[in-house]
């Protein structure tokens, strides 16, 4: 069995060894007809490169805040990337190696 | 003429000032809308009485009825199809089927990754043995050790709650379909009650 704590905080590197970021969250996806938490699977890793990233919640789609702060932290949020689990080659301790070159920017999929 | 001055009426009236001067309310709302300061620091001027009768709390206190929307808020809602665990699951309180608090979600357990298949969520975990690794370092090891000493030898494993027992979200807590006694989520609380609280003089 694998635990979430074994993934969150891990360093993510691509196939060339270039650092992509650190795992800050996990994104799960389920079938539309699932009940409760049954049927959820790990769809992607949410990684960030900066110390702030989306920690303050301003990259979530439902967040409403003062426009100045929201603008500032959305720029921090650009450092957040989604790494699909299918691109993961191996988990070596605290390092996750990918078989792909780079992750997908999180702007295409706002935080849920 | 016995009419009192306008200023006296504004100072001692039971109604808010903006009811007497709508332009004041409009100006306040305009400044509130463009301010960079968070809106929660700008209270919304209520219409009607000044005791907040428009809010749900104010209406309940005055014997008002609950609207359909407010009733629905108390229902068990399903999780979204796509969810981020840090926002939706980790550190969320757990409530059993009677609504009694049963700890928080400290970690998640997935099936072993198999080539070509994404790991499936199998269980939610709670207890010191789940929190310790999240804290990390010496403090995490210490936290885990203290928690394990408080548990009985038979139950030294993590408290693992299968995902089939989880019903959904209710009042920002994760609602379970079982009693907490059946899930074993109260091992440490029972142990502290048995070994410490009941032995304290005056505990009855």
PDB file of C-alpha atoms in Angstrom:
ATOM      1  CA  UNK A   1       0.000   0.000   0.000  1.00  0.00           C
ATOM      2  CA  UNK A   2       1.114   3.553  -0.707  1.00  0.00           C
ATOM      3  CA  UNK A   3       0.322   6.495   1.533  1.00  0.00           C
ATOM      4  CA  UNK A   4      -0.284  10.107   0.564  1.00  0.00           C
ATOM      5  CA  UNK A   5       2.498  11.254   2.882  1.00  0.00           C
ATOM      6  CA  UNK A   6       4.942   9.215   0.811  1.00  0.00           C
ATOM      7  CA  UNK A   7       4.158  11.387  -2.213  1.00  0.00           C
ATOM      8  CA  UNK A   8       3.463  14.846  -0.770  1.00  0.00           C
ATOM      9  CA  UNK A   9       6.709  16.732  -0.388  1.00  0.00           C
ATOM     10  CA  UNK A  10       8.622  14.561  -2.867  1.00  0.00           C
ATOM     11  CA  UNK A  11      10.915  16.138  -5.434  1.00  0.00           C
ATOM     12  CA  UNK A  12       9.775  15.611  -9.034  1.00  0.00           C
ATOM     13  CA  UNK A  13      12.376  15.361 -11.788  1.00  0.00           C
ATOM     14  CA  UNK A  14      11.799  14.707 -15.460  1.00  0.00           C
ATOM     15  CA  UNK A  15      13.540  12.101 -17.605  1.00  0.00           C
ATOM     16  CA  UNK A  16      16.500  14.410 -18.133  1.00  0.00           C
ATOM     17  CA  UNK A  17      16.925  14.965 -14.403  1.00  0.00           C
ATOM     18  CA  UNK A  18      15.614  18.541 -14.551  1.00  0.00           C
ATOM     19  CA  UNK A  19      13.732  19.595 -11.447  1.00  0.00           C
ATOM     20  CA  UNK A  20      10.015  20.233 -12.011  1.00  0.00           C
ATOM     21  CA  UNK A  21       9.008  21.011  -8.469  1.00  0.00           C
ATOM     22  CA  UNK A  22       7.844  19.543  -5.236  1.00  0.00           C
ATOM     23  CA  UNK A  23       4.558  17.686  -4.768  1.00  0.00           C
ATOM     24  CA  UNK A  24       2.173  19.872  -2.764  1.00  0.00           C
ATOM     25  CA  UNK A  25      -1.094  18.087  -3.414  1.00  0.00           C
ATOM     26  CA  UNK A  26      -2.683  15.086  -5.096  1.00  0.00           C
ATOM     27  CA  UNK A  27      -5.586  15.247  -7.500  1.00  0.00           C
ATOM     28  CA  UNK A  28      -8.097  12.415  -7.483  1.00  0.00           C
ATOM     29  CA  UNK A  29     -10.728  11.654 -10.105  1.00  0.00           C
ATOM     30  CA  UNK A  30     -13.735   9.357  -9.849  1.00  0.00           C
ATOM     31  CA  UNK A  31     -16.492   8.023 -12.013  1.00  0.00           C
ATOM     32  CA  UNK A  32     -19.506  10.347 -12.026  1.00  0.00           C
ATOM     33  CA  UNK A  33     -21.735   7.672 -10.499  1.00  0.00           C
ATOM     34  CA  UNK A  34     -19.466   6.795  -7.622  1.00  0.00           C
ATOM     35  CA  UNK A  35     -20.739   6.954  -4.042  1.00  0.00           C
ATOM     36  CA  UNK A  36     -18.800   8.429  -1.196  1.00  0.00           C
ATOM     37  CA  UNK A  37     -15.073   8.041  -1.770  1.00  0.00           C
ATOM     38  CA  UNK A  38     -15.275   4.704  -3.556  1.00  0.00           C
ATOM     39  CA  UNK A  39     -13.809   4.595  -7.023  1.00  0.00           C
ATOM     40  CA  UNK A  40     -11.419   7.545  -6.732  1.00  0.00           C
ATOM     41  CA  UNK A  41      -8.010   7.086  -8.267  1.00  0.00           C
ATOM     42  CA  UNK A  42      -4.887   9.213  -8.324  1.00  0.00           C
ATOM     43  CA  UNK A  43      -5.026  11.217 -11.516  1.00  0.00           C
ATOM     44  CA  UNK A  44      -2.122  13.626 -11.147  1.00  0.00           C
ATOM     45  CA  UNK A  45       0.401  15.192  -8.828  1.00  0.00           C
ATOM     46  CA  UNK A  46       0.168  18.923  -8.132  1.00  0.00           C
ATOM     47  CA  UNK A  47       3.672  20.355  -7.959  1.00  0.00           C
ATOM     48  CA  UNK A  48       4.993  23.803  -7.266  1.00  0.00           C
ATOM     49  CA  UNK A  49       8.381  25.361  -7.680  1.00  0.00           C
ATOM     50  CA  UNK A  50       8.106  28.392  -5.397  1.00  0.00           C
ATOM     51  CA  UNK A  51       7.678  28.510  -1.639  1.00  0.00           C
ATOM     52  CA  UNK A  52       4.186  30.034  -1.861  1.00  0.00           C
ATOM     53  CA  UNK A  53       2.563  28.646  -4.991  1.00  0.00           C
ATOM     54  CA  UNK A  54      -1.089  28.157  -4.250  1.00  0.00           C
ATOM     55  CA  UNK A  55      -0.818  27.838  -0.488  1.00  0.00           C
ATOM     56  CA  UNK A  56      -3.013  30.871   0.098  1.00  0.00           C
ATOM     57  CA  UNK A  57      -5.823  29.459  -2.007  1.00  0.00           C
ATOM     58  CA  UNK A  58      -5.986  32.198  -4.610  1.00  0.00           C
ATOM     59  CA  UNK A  59      -5.574  29.760  -7.483  1.00  0.00           C
ATOM     60  CA  UNK A  60      -8.802  27.920  -6.695  1.00  0.00           C
ATOM     61  CA  UNK A  61     -11.591  28.703  -9.094  1.00  0.00           C
ATOM     62  CA  UNK A  62     -14.113  29.561  -6.392  1.00  0.00           C
ATOM     63  CA  UNK A  63     -11.895  31.895  -4.405  1.00  0.00           C
ATOM     64  CA  UNK A  64     -13.162  35.464  -4.153  1.00  0.00           C
ATOM     65  CA  UNK A  65     -10.829  38.054  -2.775  1.00  0.00           C
ATOM     66  CA  UNK A  66      -9.555  41.560  -3.243  1.00  0.00           C
ATOM     67  CA  UNK A  67      -8.465  41.911  -6.836  1.00  0.00           C
ATOM     68  CA  UNK A  68      -4.957  43.130  -6.021  1.00  0.00           C
ATOM     69  CA  UNK A  69      -4.099  40.132  -3.833  1.00  0.00           C
ATOM     70  CA  UNK A  70      -5.816  37.723  -6.197  1.00  0.00           C
ATOM     71  CA  UNK A  71      -3.795  39.045  -9.137  1.00  0.00           C
ATOM     72  CA  UNK A  72      -0.529  38.766  -7.197  1.00  0.00           C
ATOM     73  CA  UNK A  73      -1.072  35.230  -5.963  1.00  0.00           C
ATOM     74  CA  UNK A  74      -2.407  33.997  -9.289  1.00  0.00           C
ATOM     75  CA  UNK A  75       1.011  34.908 -10.636  1.00  0.00           C
ATOM     76  CA  UNK A  76       2.527  32.736  -7.906  1.00  0.00           C
ATOM     77  CA  UNK A  77       0.041  30.084  -8.946  1.00  0.00           C
ATOM     78  CA  UNK A  78       1.614  29.954 -12.393  1.00  0.00           C
ATOM     79  CA  UNK A  79       4.462  28.086 -10.760  1.00  0.00           C
ATOM     80  CA  UNK A  80       2.052  25.241 -10.041  1.00  0.00           C
ATOM     81  CA  UNK A  81       2.039  22.347 -12.485  1.00  0.00           C
ATOM     82  CA  UNK A  82       0.009  19.199 -12.883  1.00  0.00           C
ATOM     83  CA  UNK A  83       1.970  16.032 -13.500  1.00  0.00           C
ATOM     84  CA  UNK A  84      -0.217  13.158 -14.731  1.00  0.00           C
ATOM     85  CA  UNK A  85       0.361   9.933 -12.844  1.00  0.00           C
ATOM     86  CA  UNK A  86       0.744   8.043 -16.129  1.00  0.00           C
ATOM     87  CA  UNK A  87       3.957   9.993 -16.681  1.00  0.00           C
ATOM     88  CA  UNK A  88       5.500   8.746 -13.447  1.00  0.00           C
ATOM     89  CA  UNK A  89       8.315   6.310 -14.088  1.00  0.00           C
ATOM     90  CA  UNK A  90       9.301   5.455 -10.525  1.00  0.00           C
ATOM     91  CA  UNK A  91       9.181   6.664  -6.948  1.00  0.00           C
ATOM     92  CA  UNK A  92      12.682   6.429  -5.493  1.00  0.00           C
ATOM     93  CA  UNK A  93      12.448   7.424  -1.872  1.00  0.00           C
ATOM     94  CA  UNK A  94      11.678  11.128  -1.859  1.00  0.00           C
ATOM     95  CA  UNK A  95      12.291  11.579  -5.581  1.00  0.00           C
ATOM     96  CA  UNK A  96       9.679  10.926  -8.269  1.00  0.00           C
ATOM     97  CA  UNK A  97      11.095  10.314 -11.723  1.00  0.00           C
ATOM     98  CA  UNK A  98       9.031  10.969 -14.822  1.00  0.00           C
ATOM     99  CA  UNK A  99       9.214   9.369 -18.206  1.00  0.00           C
ATOM    100  CA  UNK A 100       8.044  12.616 -19.811  1.00  0.00           C
ATOM    101  CA  UNK A 101       9.955  15.850 -20.265  1.00  0.00           C
ATOM    102  CA  UNK A 102       7.860  18.313 -18.295  1.00  0.00           C
ATOM    103  CA  UNK A 103       4.508  18.641 -16.526  1.00  0.00           C
ATOM    104  CA  UNK A 104       1.398  20.465 -17.682  1.00  0.00           C
ATOM    105  CA  UNK A 105       0.889  24.006 -16.356  1.00  0.00           C
ATOM    106  CA  UNK A 106      -1.905  24.069 -13.792  1.00  0.00           C
ATOM    107  CA  UNK A 107      -3.576  27.007 -15.531  1.00  0.00           C
ATOM    108  CA  UNK A 108      -5.290  24.514 -17.832  1.00  0.00           C
ATOM    109  CA  UNK A 109      -6.934  22.852 -14.860  1.00  0.00           C
ATOM    110  CA  UNK A 110      -7.839  25.111 -11.961  1.00  0.00           C
ATOM    111  CA  UNK A 111      -7.599  23.709  -8.475  1.00  0.00           C
ATOM    112  CA  UNK A 112     -10.756  21.906  -7.423  1.00  0.00           C
TER     113      UNK A 112
ATOM    114  CA  UNK B   1     -43.129  74.469  15.323  1.00  0.00           C
ATOM    115  CA  UNK B   2     -42.032  71.544  17.512  1.00  0.00           C
ATOM    116  CA  UNK B   3     -40.124  69.514  14.927  1.00  0.00           C
ATOM    117  CA  UNK B   4     -36.716  68.332  16.155  1.00  0.00           C
ATOM    118  CA  UNK B   5     -33.555  69.057  14.182  1.00  0.00           C
ATOM    119  CA  UNK B   6     -32.395  66.565  11.538  1.00  0.00           C
ATOM    120  CA  UNK B   7     -29.100  65.924  13.341  1.00  0.00           C
ATOM    121  CA  UNK B   8     -30.906  64.838  16.506  1.00  0.00           C
ATOM    122  CA  UNK B   9     -33.044  62.432  14.525  1.00  0.00           C
ATOM    123  CA  UNK B  10     -29.941  60.882  12.907  1.00  0.00           C
ATOM    124  CA  UNK B  11     -28.142  60.446  16.205  1.00  0.00           C
ATOM    125  CA  UNK B  12     -30.983  58.929  18.155  1.00  0.00           C
ATOM    126  CA  UNK B  13     -32.938  57.111  15.487  1.00  0.00           C
ATOM    127  CA  UNK B  14     -33.226  53.322  15.788  1.00  0.00           C
ATOM    128  CA  UNK B  15     -32.638  52.957  12.038  1.00  0.00           C
ATOM    129  CA  UNK B  16     -29.204  53.052  10.407  1.00  0.00           C
ATOM    130  CA  UNK B  17     -27.999  56.346   9.049  1.00  0.00           C
ATOM    131  CA  UNK B  18     -28.134  55.144   5.434  1.00  0.00           C
ATOM    132  CA  UNK B  19     -31.876  54.658   5.642  1.00  0.00           C
ATOM    133  CA  UNK B  20     -32.186  58.378   6.214  1.00  0.00           C
ATOM    134  CA  UNK B  21     -29.506  59.178   3.634  1.00  0.00           C
ATOM    135  CA  UNK B  22     -29.462  56.627   0.781  1.00  0.00           C
ATOM    136  CA  UNK B  23     -26.526  58.424  -0.790  1.00  0.00           C
ATOM    137  CA  UNK B  24     -24.362  57.472   2.206  1.00  0.00           C
ATOM    138  CA  UNK B  25     -25.152  53.787   1.660  1.00  0.00           C
ATOM    139  CA  UNK B  26     -24.474  54.050  -2.075  1.00  0.00           C
ATOM    140  CA  UNK B  27     -21.140  55.747  -1.452  1.00  0.00           C
ATOM    141  CA  UNK B  28     -20.156  53.172   1.135  1.00  0.00           C
ATOM    142  CA  UNK B  29     -20.962  50.307  -1.252  1.00  0.00           C
ATOM    143  CA  UNK B  30     -18.953  51.958  -4.018  1.00  0.00           C
ATOM    144  CA  UNK B  31     -15.880  52.347  -1.826  1.00  0.00           C
ATOM    145  CA  UNK B  32     -16.320  48.789  -0.543  1.00  0.00           C
ATOM    146  CA  UNK B  33     -16.450  47.408  -4.087  1.00  0.00           C
ATOM    147  CA  UNK B  34     -13.201  48.947  -5.303  1.00  0.00           C
ATOM    148  CA  UNK B  35     -11.206  48.632  -2.111  1.00  0.00           C
ATOM    149  CA  UNK B  36      -8.170  46.318  -2.194  1.00  0.00           C
ATOM    150  CA  UNK B  37      -8.884  45.374   1.425  1.00  0.00           C
ATOM    151  CA  UNK B  38     -10.731  42.069   1.827  1.00  0.00           C
ATOM    152  CA  UNK B  39     -14.507  42.388   1.728  1.00  0.00           C
ATOM    153  CA  UNK B  40     -14.909  40.672   5.066  1.00  0.00           C
ATOM    154  CA  UNK B  41     -13.502  43.775   6.713  1.00  0.00           C
ATOM    155  CA  UNK B  42     -16.297  45.822   5.117  1.00  0.00           C
ATOM    156  CA  UNK B  43     -19.571  44.750   6.697  1.00  0.00           C
ATOM    157  CA  UNK B  44     -22.533  44.795   4.379  1.00  0.00           C
ATOM    158  CA  UNK B  45     -24.992  47.450   5.556  1.00  0.00           C
ATOM    159  CA  UNK B  46     -28.212  45.639   6.440  1.00  0.00           C
ATOM    160  CA  UNK B  47     -31.598  46.947   5.472  1.00  0.00           C
ATOM    161  CA  UNK B  48     -34.374  46.839   8.027  1.00  0.00           C
ATOM    162  CA  UNK B  49     -33.558  46.667  11.716  1.00  0.00           C
ATOM    163  CA  UNK B  50     -30.009  47.017  12.902  1.00  0.00           C
ATOM    164  CA  UNK B  51     -29.884  43.688  14.767  1.00  0.00           C
ATOM    165  CA  UNK B  52     -29.125  41.616  11.703  1.00  0.00           C
ATOM    166  CA  UNK B  53     -32.611  40.192  11.226  1.00  0.00           C
ATOM    167  CA  UNK B  54     -31.720  39.496   7.595  1.00  0.00           C
ATOM    168  CA  UNK B  55     -29.101  36.928   8.519  1.00  0.00           C
ATOM    169  CA  UNK B  56     -30.148  33.328   9.115  1.00  0.00           C
ATOM    170  CA  UNK B  57     -28.983  33.485  12.719  1.00  0.00           C
ATOM    171  CA  UNK B  58     -30.927  36.650  13.384  1.00  0.00           C
ATOM    172  CA  UNK B  59     -34.053  35.199  11.822  1.00  0.00           C
ATOM    173  CA  UNK B  60     -33.820  31.923  13.807  1.00  0.00           C
ATOM    174  CA  UNK B  61     -33.400  33.864  17.008  1.00  0.00           C
ATOM    175  CA  UNK B  62     -36.557  35.736  16.171  1.00  0.00           C
ATOM    176  CA  UNK B  63     -38.502  32.532  15.515  1.00  0.00           C
ATOM    177  CA  UNK B  64     -38.232  32.612  11.735  1.00  0.00           C
ATOM    178  CA  UNK B  65     -38.354  29.542   9.499  1.00  0.00           C
ATOM    179  CA  UNK B  66     -35.448  27.856   7.732  1.00  0.00           C
ATOM    180  CA  UNK B  67     -35.314  28.291   3.952  1.00  0.00           C
ATOM    181  CA  UNK B  68     -34.872  25.350   1.585  1.00  0.00           C
ATOM    182  CA  UNK B  69     -31.292  26.380   0.853  1.00  0.00           C
ATOM    183  CA  UNK B  70     -30.368  26.578   4.528  1.00  0.00           C
ATOM    184  CA  UNK B  71     -31.917  23.156   5.100  1.00  0.00           C
ATOM    185  CA  UNK B  72     -29.915  21.696   2.230  1.00  0.00           C
ATOM    186  CA  UNK B  73     -26.666  22.946   3.710  1.00  0.00           C
ATOM    187  CA  UNK B  74     -27.128  20.391   6.488  1.00  0.00           C
ATOM    188  CA  UNK B  75     -27.533  17.487   4.054  1.00  0.00           C
ATOM    189  CA  UNK B  76     -24.749  15.071   3.174  1.00  0.00           C
ATOM    190  CA  UNK B  77     -23.304  16.258  -0.119  1.00  0.00           C
ATOM    191  CA  UNK B  78     -21.274  14.068  -2.485  1.00  0.00           C
ATOM    192  CA  UNK B  79     -17.639  14.781  -3.189  1.00  0.00           C
ATOM    193  CA  UNK B  80     -16.824  16.434  -6.514  1.00  0.00           C
ATOM    194  CA  UNK B  81     -15.725  14.167  -9.316  1.00  0.00           C
ATOM    195  CA  UNK B  82     -12.299  15.824  -9.302  1.00  0.00           C
ATOM    196  CA  UNK B  83     -10.881  16.724  -5.917  1.00  0.00           C
ATOM    197  CA  UNK B  84      -7.583  17.828  -4.438  1.00  0.00           C
ATOM    198  CA  UNK B  85      -6.839  15.900  -1.283  1.00  0.00           C
ATOM    199  CA  UNK B  86      -5.283  18.806   0.588  1.00  0.00           C
ATOM    200  CA  UNK B  87      -8.417  20.871   0.210  1.00  0.00           C
ATOM    201  CA  UNK B  88     -11.112  18.220   0.490  1.00  0.00           C
ATOM    202  CA  UNK B  89      -9.771  15.451   2.689  1.00  0.00           C
ATOM    203  CA  UNK B  90      -6.623  16.014   4.723  1.00  0.00           C
ATOM    204  CA  UNK B  91      -7.285  17.443   8.195  1.00  0.00           C
ATOM    205  CA  UNK B  92     -11.049  17.386   7.666  1.00  0.00           C
ATOM    206  CA  UNK B  93     -12.986  16.327  10.781  1.00  0.00           C
ATOM    207  CA  UNK B  94     -14.688  12.954  10.696  1.00  0.00           C
ATOM    208  CA  UNK B  95     -18.244  12.568  11.951  1.00  0.00           C
ATOM    209  CA  UNK B  96     -19.824   9.181  12.526  1.00  0.00           C
ATOM    210  CA  UNK B  97     -23.398   8.338  11.544  1.00  0.00           C
ATOM    211  CA  UNK B  98     -24.715   9.995  14.720  1.00  0.00           C
ATOM    212  CA  UNK B  99     -22.835  13.196  13.942  1.00  0.00           C
ATOM    213  CA  UNK B 100     -20.304  12.643  16.745  1.00  0.00           C
ATOM    214  CA  UNK B 101     -16.794  13.929  16.049  1.00  0.00           C
ATOM    215  CA  UNK B 102     -14.399  11.030  15.482  1.00  0.00           C
ATOM    216  CA  UNK B 103     -11.075  12.685  14.840  1.00  0.00           C
ATOM    217  CA  UNK B 104      -9.609  14.018  11.628  1.00  0.00           C
ATOM    218  CA  UNK B 105      -8.266  12.568   8.421  1.00  0.00           C
ATOM    219  CA  UNK B 106      -4.509  12.401   8.888  1.00  0.00           C
ATOM    220  CA  UNK B 107      -3.464  10.485   5.813  1.00  0.00           C
ATOM    221  CA  UNK B 108      -4.756   8.511   2.836  1.00  0.00           C
ATOM    222  CA  UNK B 109      -3.963   5.025   1.664  1.00  0.00           C
ATOM    223  CA  UNK B 110      -3.752   4.026  -1.989  1.00  0.00           C
ATOM    224  CA  UNK B 111      -3.415   0.677  -3.653  1.00  0.00           C
ATOM    225  CA  UNK B 112       0.044  -0.283  -4.824  1.00  0.00           C
ATOM    226  CA  UNK B 113       0.841   1.310  -8.153  1.00  0.00           C
ATOM    227  CA  UNK B 114       0.705  -1.145 -11.018  1.00  0.00           C
ATOM    228  CA  UNK B 115       2.140  -0.392 -14.442  1.00  0.00           C
ATOM    229  CA  UNK B 116      -0.512   1.236 -16.590  1.00  0.00           C
ATOM    230  CA  UNK B 117      -2.978   1.724 -13.740  1.00  0.00           C
ATOM    231  CA  UNK B 118      -3.395   4.653 -11.395  1.00  0.00           C
ATOM    232  CA  UNK B 119      -3.421   3.867  -7.671  1.00  0.00           C
ATOM    233  CA  UNK B 120      -6.911   3.701  -6.214  1.00  0.00           C
ATOM    234  CA  UNK B 121      -7.916   5.338  -2.970  1.00  0.00           C
ATOM    235  CA  UNK B 122      -8.461   2.516  -0.501  1.00  0.00           C
ATOM    236  CA  UNK B 123      -8.806   4.036   2.957  1.00  0.00           C
ATOM    237  CA  UNK B 124      -8.505   7.170   5.032  1.00  0.00           C
ATOM    238  CA  UNK B 125      -6.132   6.970   7.989  1.00  0.00           C
ATOM    239  CA  UNK B 126      -6.088   8.634  11.341  1.00  0.00           C
ATOM    240  CA  UNK B 127      -4.129   8.472  14.546  1.00  0.00           C
ATOM    241  CA  UNK B 128      -0.657   9.485  15.714  1.00  0.00           C
ATOM    242  CA  UNK B 129       1.014   6.909  13.497  1.00  0.00           C
ATOM    243  CA  UNK B 130      -0.520   8.720  10.523  1.00  0.00           C
ATOM    244  CA  UNK B 131       0.291  12.239  11.754  1.00  0.00           C
ATOM    245  CA  UNK B 132       3.902  11.519  12.718  1.00  0.00           C
ATOM    246  CA  UNK B 133       5.286  11.023   9.210  1.00  0.00           C
ATOM    247  CA  UNK B 134       3.503  14.183   8.083  1.00  0.00           C
ATOM    248  CA  UNK B 135       5.247  16.194  10.800  1.00  0.00           C
ATOM    249  CA  UNK B 136       8.582  14.624   9.956  1.00  0.00           C
ATOM    250  CA  UNK B 137      11.921  14.698  11.752  1.00  0.00           C
ATOM    251  CA  UNK B 138      12.462  13.999  15.435  1.00  0.00           C
ATOM    252  CA  UNK B 139       9.195  15.654  16.402  1.00  0.00           C
ATOM    253  CA  UNK B 140       7.303  13.313  14.100  1.00  0.00           C
ATOM    254  CA  UNK B 141       9.035  10.252  15.541  1.00  0.00           C
ATOM    255  CA  UNK B 142       8.314  11.482  19.067  1.00  0.00           C
ATOM    256  CA  UNK B 143       4.671  12.136  18.218  1.00  0.00           C
ATOM    257  CA  UNK B 144       4.254   8.648  16.803  1.00  0.00           C
ATOM    258  CA  UNK B 145       5.956   7.038  19.790  1.00  0.00           C
ATOM    259  CA  UNK B 146       3.785   8.832  22.339  1.00  0.00           C
ATOM    260  CA  UNK B 147       0.663   7.904  20.414  1.00  0.00           C
ATOM    261  CA  UNK B 148       1.658   4.256  20.217  1.00  0.00           C
ATOM    262  CA  UNK B 149       2.309   4.090  23.951  1.00  0.00           C
ATOM    263  CA  UNK B 150      -1.200   5.349  24.597  1.00  0.00           C
ATOM    264  CA  UNK B 151      -2.700   2.572  22.521  1.00  0.00           C
ATOM    265  CA  UNK B 152      -3.110  -1.025  23.506  1.00  0.00           C
ATOM    266  CA  UNK B 153      -0.696  -3.546  22.073  1.00  0.00           C
ATOM    267  CA  UNK B 154      -3.437  -5.180  20.055  1.00  0.00           C
ATOM    268  CA  UNK B 155      -4.297  -1.972  18.241  1.00  0.00           C
ATOM    269  CA  UNK B 156      -0.933  -0.528  17.388  1.00  0.00           C
ATOM    270  CA  UNK B 157      -1.701  -0.234  13.728  1.00  0.00           C
ATOM    271  CA  UNK B 158      -3.127   2.820  12.063  1.00  0.00           C
ATOM    272  CA  UNK B 159      -6.844   3.418  12.320  1.00  0.00           C
ATOM    273  CA  UNK B 160      -7.826   2.650   8.757  1.00  0.00           C
ATOM    274  CA  UNK B 161     -11.310   3.581   7.598  1.00  0.00           C
ATOM    275  CA  UNK B 162     -12.323   1.969   4.294  1.00  0.00           C
ATOM    276  CA  UNK B 163     -13.554   4.418   1.674  1.00  0.00           C
ATOM    277  CA  UNK B 164     -16.823   2.497   1.404  1.00  0.00           C
ATOM    278  CA  UNK B 165     -17.745   3.775   4.852  1.00  0.00           C
ATOM    279  CA  UNK B 166     -17.402   7.423   3.802  1.00  0.00           C
ATOM    280  CA  UNK B 167     -20.745   8.949   2.823  1.00  0.00           C
ATOM    281  CA  UNK B 168     -19.848  12.502   1.798  1.00  0.00           C
ATOM    282  CA  UNK B 169     -19.429  16.032   3.101  1.00  0.00           C
ATOM    283  CA  UNK B 170     -21.739  17.537   5.704  1.00  0.00           C
ATOM    284  CA  UNK B 171     -21.145  20.869   7.428  1.00  0.00           C
ATOM    285  CA  UNK B 172     -17.508  20.880   6.206  1.00  0.00           C
ATOM    286  CA  UNK B 173     -16.904  17.510   7.885  1.00  0.00           C
ATOM    287  CA  UNK B 174     -16.537  14.102   6.305  1.00  0.00           C
ATOM    288  CA  UNK B 175     -19.610  12.054   7.160  1.00  0.00           C
ATOM    289  CA  UNK B 176     -19.228   8.326   7.853  1.00  0.00           C
ATOM    290  CA  UNK B 177     -21.819   5.580   7.592  1.00  0.00           C
ATOM    291  CA  UNK B 178     -20.718   3.719  10.739  1.00  0.00           C
ATOM    292  CA  UNK B 179     -20.491   4.272  14.464  1.00  0.00           C
ATOM    293  CA  UNK B 180     -17.123   5.369  15.707  1.00  0.00           C
ATOM    294  CA  UNK B 181     -16.929   2.375  18.087  1.00  0.00           C
ATOM    295  CA  UNK B 182     -17.120   0.034  15.110  1.00  0.00           C
ATOM    296  CA  UNK B 183     -14.310   1.882  13.360  1.00  0.00           C
ATOM    297  CA  UNK B 184     -11.966   1.988  16.331  1.00  0.00           C
ATOM    298  CA  UNK B 185     -11.349   5.696  15.985  1.00  0.00           C
ATOM    299  CA  UNK B 186     -11.553   6.286  19.732  1.00  0.00           C
ATOM    300  CA  UNK B 187      -8.770   3.970  20.855  1.00  0.00           C
ATOM    301  CA  UNK B 188      -6.595   6.707  22.335  1.00  0.00           C
ATOM    302  CA  UNK B 189      -9.489   8.616  23.889  1.00  0.00           C
ATOM    303  CA  UNK B 190     -10.704   5.428  25.579  1.00  0.00           C
ATOM    304  CA  UNK B 191      -7.185   4.604  26.744  1.00  0.00           C
ATOM    305  CA  UNK B 192      -6.681   8.079  28.257  1.00  0.00           C
ATOM    306  CA  UNK B 193     -10.092   7.873  29.893  1.00  0.00           C
ATOM    307  CA  UNK B 194      -9.290   4.465  31.355  1.00  0.00           C
ATOM    308  CA  UNK B 195      -5.701   5.047  32.463  1.00  0.00           C
ATOM    309  CA  UNK B 196      -5.712   8.715  33.445  1.00  0.00           C
ATOM    310  CA  UNK B 197      -9.136  10.313  33.785  1.00  0.00           C
ATOM    311  CA  UNK B 198     -10.805   7.555  35.773  1.00  0.00           C
ATOM    312  CA  UNK B 199      -7.842   7.299  38.167  1.00  0.00           C
ATOM    313  CA  UNK B 200      -7.848  11.006  38.917  1.00  0.00           C
ATOM    314  CA  UNK B 201      -9.268  11.706  42.404  1.00  0.00           C
ATOM    315  CA  UNK B 202     -12.680  13.289  42.166  1.00  0.00           C
ATOM    316  CA  UNK B 203     -13.418  11.956  38.698  1.00  0.00           C
ATOM    317  CA  UNK B 204     -16.294   9.897  40.139  1.00  0.00           C
TER     318      UNK B 204
END
